[in-house]
Coordinates of C-alpha atoms in Angstrom, one line a residue:
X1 CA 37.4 12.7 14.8
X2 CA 38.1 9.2 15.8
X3 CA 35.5 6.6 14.1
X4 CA 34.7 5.6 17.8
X5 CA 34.3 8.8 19.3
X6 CA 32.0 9.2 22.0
X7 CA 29.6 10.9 19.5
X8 CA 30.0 8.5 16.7
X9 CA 29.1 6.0 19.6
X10 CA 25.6 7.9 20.8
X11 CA 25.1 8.0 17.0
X12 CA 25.0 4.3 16.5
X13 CA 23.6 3.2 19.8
X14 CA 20.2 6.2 20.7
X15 CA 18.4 4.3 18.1
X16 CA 18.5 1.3 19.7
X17 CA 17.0 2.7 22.9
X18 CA 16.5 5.9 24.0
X19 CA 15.6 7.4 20.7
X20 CA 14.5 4.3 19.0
X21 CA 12.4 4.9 15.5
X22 CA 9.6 2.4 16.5
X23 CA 9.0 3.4 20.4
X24 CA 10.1 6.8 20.4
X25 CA 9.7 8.1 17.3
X26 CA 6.5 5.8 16.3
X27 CA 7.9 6.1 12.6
X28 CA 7.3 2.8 10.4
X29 CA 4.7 1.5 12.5
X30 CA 2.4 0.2 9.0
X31 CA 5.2 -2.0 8.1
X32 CA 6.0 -3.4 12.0
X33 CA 2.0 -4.6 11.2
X34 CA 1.9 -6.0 8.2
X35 CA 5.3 -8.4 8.7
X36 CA 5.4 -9.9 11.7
X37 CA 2.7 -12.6 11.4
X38 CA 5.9 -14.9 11.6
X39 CA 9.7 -14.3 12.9
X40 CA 10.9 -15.0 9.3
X41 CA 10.3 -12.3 7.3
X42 CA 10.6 -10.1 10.4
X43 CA 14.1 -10.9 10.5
X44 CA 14.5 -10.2 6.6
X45 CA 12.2 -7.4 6.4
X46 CA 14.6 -5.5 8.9
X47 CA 17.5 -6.3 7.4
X48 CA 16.2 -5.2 4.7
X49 CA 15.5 -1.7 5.9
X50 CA 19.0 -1.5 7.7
X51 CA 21.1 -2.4 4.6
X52 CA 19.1 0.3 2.8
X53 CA 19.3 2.9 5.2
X54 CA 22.8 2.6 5.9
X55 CA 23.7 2.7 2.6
X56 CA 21.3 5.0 1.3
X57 CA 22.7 7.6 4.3
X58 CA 26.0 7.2 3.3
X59 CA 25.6 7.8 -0.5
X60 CA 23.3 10.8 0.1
X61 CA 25.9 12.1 2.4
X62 CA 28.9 11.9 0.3
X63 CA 26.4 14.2 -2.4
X64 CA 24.9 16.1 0.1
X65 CA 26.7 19.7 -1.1
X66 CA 26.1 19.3 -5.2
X67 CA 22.1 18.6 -4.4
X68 CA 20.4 21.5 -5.3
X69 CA 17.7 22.5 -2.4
X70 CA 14.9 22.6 -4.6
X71 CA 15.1 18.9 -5.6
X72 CA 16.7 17.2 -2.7
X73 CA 13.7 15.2 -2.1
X74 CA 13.5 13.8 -5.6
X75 CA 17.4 12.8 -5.1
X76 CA 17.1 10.7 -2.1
X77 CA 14.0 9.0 -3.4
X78 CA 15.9 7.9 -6.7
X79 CA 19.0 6.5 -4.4
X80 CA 16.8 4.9 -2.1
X81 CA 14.3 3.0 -5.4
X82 CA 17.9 1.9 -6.3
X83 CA 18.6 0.4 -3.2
X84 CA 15.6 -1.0 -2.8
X85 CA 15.0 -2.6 -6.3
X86 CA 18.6 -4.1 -5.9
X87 CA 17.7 -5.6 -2.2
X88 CA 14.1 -7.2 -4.0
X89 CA 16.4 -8.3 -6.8
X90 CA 18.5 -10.2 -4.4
X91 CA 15.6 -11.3 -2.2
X92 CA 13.9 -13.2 -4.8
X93 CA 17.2 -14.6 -5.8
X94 CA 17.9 -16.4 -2.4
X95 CA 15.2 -15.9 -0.5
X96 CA 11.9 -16.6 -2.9
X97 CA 9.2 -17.8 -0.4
X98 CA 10.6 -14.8 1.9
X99 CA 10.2 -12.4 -0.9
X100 CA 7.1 -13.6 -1.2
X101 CA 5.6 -12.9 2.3
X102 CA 6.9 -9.7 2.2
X103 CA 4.6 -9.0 -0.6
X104 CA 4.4 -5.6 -1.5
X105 CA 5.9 -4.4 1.2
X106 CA 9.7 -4.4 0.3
X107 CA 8.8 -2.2 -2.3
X108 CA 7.1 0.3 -0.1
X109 CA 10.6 0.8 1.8
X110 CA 11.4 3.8 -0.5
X111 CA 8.3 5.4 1.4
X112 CA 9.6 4.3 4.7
X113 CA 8.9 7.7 7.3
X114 CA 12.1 6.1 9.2
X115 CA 14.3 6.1 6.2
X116 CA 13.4 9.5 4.4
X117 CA 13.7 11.3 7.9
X118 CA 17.5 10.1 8.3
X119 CA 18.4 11.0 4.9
X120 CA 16.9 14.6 5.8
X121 CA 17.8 15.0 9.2
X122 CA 21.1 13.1 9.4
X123 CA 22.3 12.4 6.1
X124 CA 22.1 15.6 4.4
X125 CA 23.8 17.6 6.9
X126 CA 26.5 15.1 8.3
X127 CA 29.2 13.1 7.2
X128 CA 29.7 9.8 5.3
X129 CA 31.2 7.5 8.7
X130 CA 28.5 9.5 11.1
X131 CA 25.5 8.5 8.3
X132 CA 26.4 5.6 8.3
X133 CA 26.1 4.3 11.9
X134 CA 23.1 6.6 12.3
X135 CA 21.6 4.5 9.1
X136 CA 22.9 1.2 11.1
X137 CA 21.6 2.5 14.5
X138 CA 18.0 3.3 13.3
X139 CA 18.0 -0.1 10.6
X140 CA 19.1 -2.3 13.8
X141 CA 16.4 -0.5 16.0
X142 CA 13.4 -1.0 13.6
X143 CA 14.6 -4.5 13.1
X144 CA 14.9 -5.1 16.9
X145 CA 10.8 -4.4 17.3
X146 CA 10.2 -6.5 14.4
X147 CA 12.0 -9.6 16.0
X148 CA 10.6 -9.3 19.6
X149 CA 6.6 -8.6 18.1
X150 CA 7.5 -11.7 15.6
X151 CA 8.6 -14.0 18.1
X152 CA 5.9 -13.5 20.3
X153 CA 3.1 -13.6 17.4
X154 CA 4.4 -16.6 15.7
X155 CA 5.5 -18.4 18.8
X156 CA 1.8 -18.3 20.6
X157 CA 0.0 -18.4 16.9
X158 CA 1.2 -21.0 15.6
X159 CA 3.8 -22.6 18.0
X160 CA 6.6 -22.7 15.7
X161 CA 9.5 -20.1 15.4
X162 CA 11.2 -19.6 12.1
X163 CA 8.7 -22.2 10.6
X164 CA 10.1 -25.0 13.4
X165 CA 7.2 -26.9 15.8
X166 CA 8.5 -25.7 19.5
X167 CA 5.9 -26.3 21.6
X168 CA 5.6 -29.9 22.3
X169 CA 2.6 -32.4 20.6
X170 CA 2.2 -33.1 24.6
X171 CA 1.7 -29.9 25.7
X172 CA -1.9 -29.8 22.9
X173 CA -2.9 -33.1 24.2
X174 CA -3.3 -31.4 27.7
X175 CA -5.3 -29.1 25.9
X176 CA -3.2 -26.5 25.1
X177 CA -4.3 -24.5 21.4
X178 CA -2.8 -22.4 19.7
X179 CA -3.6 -18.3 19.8
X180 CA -5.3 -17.4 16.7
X181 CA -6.1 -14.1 17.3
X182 CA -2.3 -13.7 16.9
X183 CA -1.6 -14.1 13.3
X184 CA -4.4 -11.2 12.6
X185 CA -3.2 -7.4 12.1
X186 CA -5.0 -6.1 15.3
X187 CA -3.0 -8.5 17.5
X188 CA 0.4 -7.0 16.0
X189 CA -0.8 -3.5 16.8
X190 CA -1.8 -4.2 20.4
X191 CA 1.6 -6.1 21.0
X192 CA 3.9 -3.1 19.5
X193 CA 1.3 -0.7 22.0
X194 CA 2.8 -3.2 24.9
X195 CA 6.4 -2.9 23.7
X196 CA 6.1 1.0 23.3
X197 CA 4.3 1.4 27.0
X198 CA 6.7 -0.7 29.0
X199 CA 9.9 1.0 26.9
X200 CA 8.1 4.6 28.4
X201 CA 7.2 3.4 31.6
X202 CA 10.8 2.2 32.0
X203 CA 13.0 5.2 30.8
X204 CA 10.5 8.1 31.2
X205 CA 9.7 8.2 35.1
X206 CA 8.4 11.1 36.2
X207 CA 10.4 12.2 38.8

């Protein structure tokens, strides 16, 4: 099979769109909440996610046949605690003040609904290449949300993007204030609600 095949393609780019992890799926909502008060560590925290997923997939996929049945689940949590302690190991290394944010929350990755359901649904009954595109497609997809709910929260909370001032000192001197309602929790759910309504209403007309 070609490593571009017309499968391999639908592989990599459903999760993106059509069957998107956030949107479609509603899988790894908690942690599209809890990260993107600011576009920073939205960025990050899906990288994050993608690295390990992709990787993860692949490594549970080239193991797939010598994992007995019975223990498959305890398998794919110890490769993906690996991951994931090596990715906070790196993070604090270059990225402190990001690692930071995340909090708690990089951690909680191994539990991620979006990442154990491609290493059980994809990974453990596919190939190494396939896996990992799927891990790339989904990682790239969750991390898409993250981004466009980010943006808007940290753009019209606290006028900055990636910690930069971008609305103007004239534009508060008319009167303009920041959104503060945006940096809470509540804001971040109603926002991803938006995203997921107007990705339905778009692509699932009734006919």
């Amino acid at each position: 099979m070609s490593l571009f095949s017309k499968q391999n393609k639908e592989v990599f780019c459903n999760p993106l769109n059509l069957d998107n992890p956030i949107m479609v799926q509603v899988l790894g909502i908690c942690s599209a909440l809890a990260v993107t008060s600011q576009l920073k560590p939205a960025i990050v925290m899906g990288l994050a996610v993608t690295v390990i997923t992709a990787f993860s997939n692949v490594i549970i996929s080239l193991i797939r046949n010598t994992i007995p049945n019975r223990i498959r689940i305890i398998v794919q949590l110890v490769v993906v605690a690996a991951l994931v302690t090596i990715v906070s190991q790196v993070l604090k290394a270059v990225a402190y003040d990001v690692s930071v944010q995340l909090s708690v929350y990089v951690g909680l990755i191994i539990t991620n609904c979006i990442l154990m359901g491609r290493l059980e649904a994809f990974a453990m009954t596919n190939k190494p290449w396939p896996s990992f595109l799927d891990g790339i497609g989904n990682g790239l997809g969750y991390a898409m949300i993250l981004v466009v709910v980010g943006f808007v929260r940290e753009l019209l909370g606290n006028g900055s993007l990636l910690g930069f001032r971008v609305v103007p000192q004239a534009l508060y001197a008319a009167g303009y204030m920041n959104n503060g309602m945006m940096t809470m929790p509540a804001m971040a759910l109603i926002l991803l609600g938006c995203v997921i309504w107007v990705h339905r209403a778009y692509f699932y007309k009734e006919k």
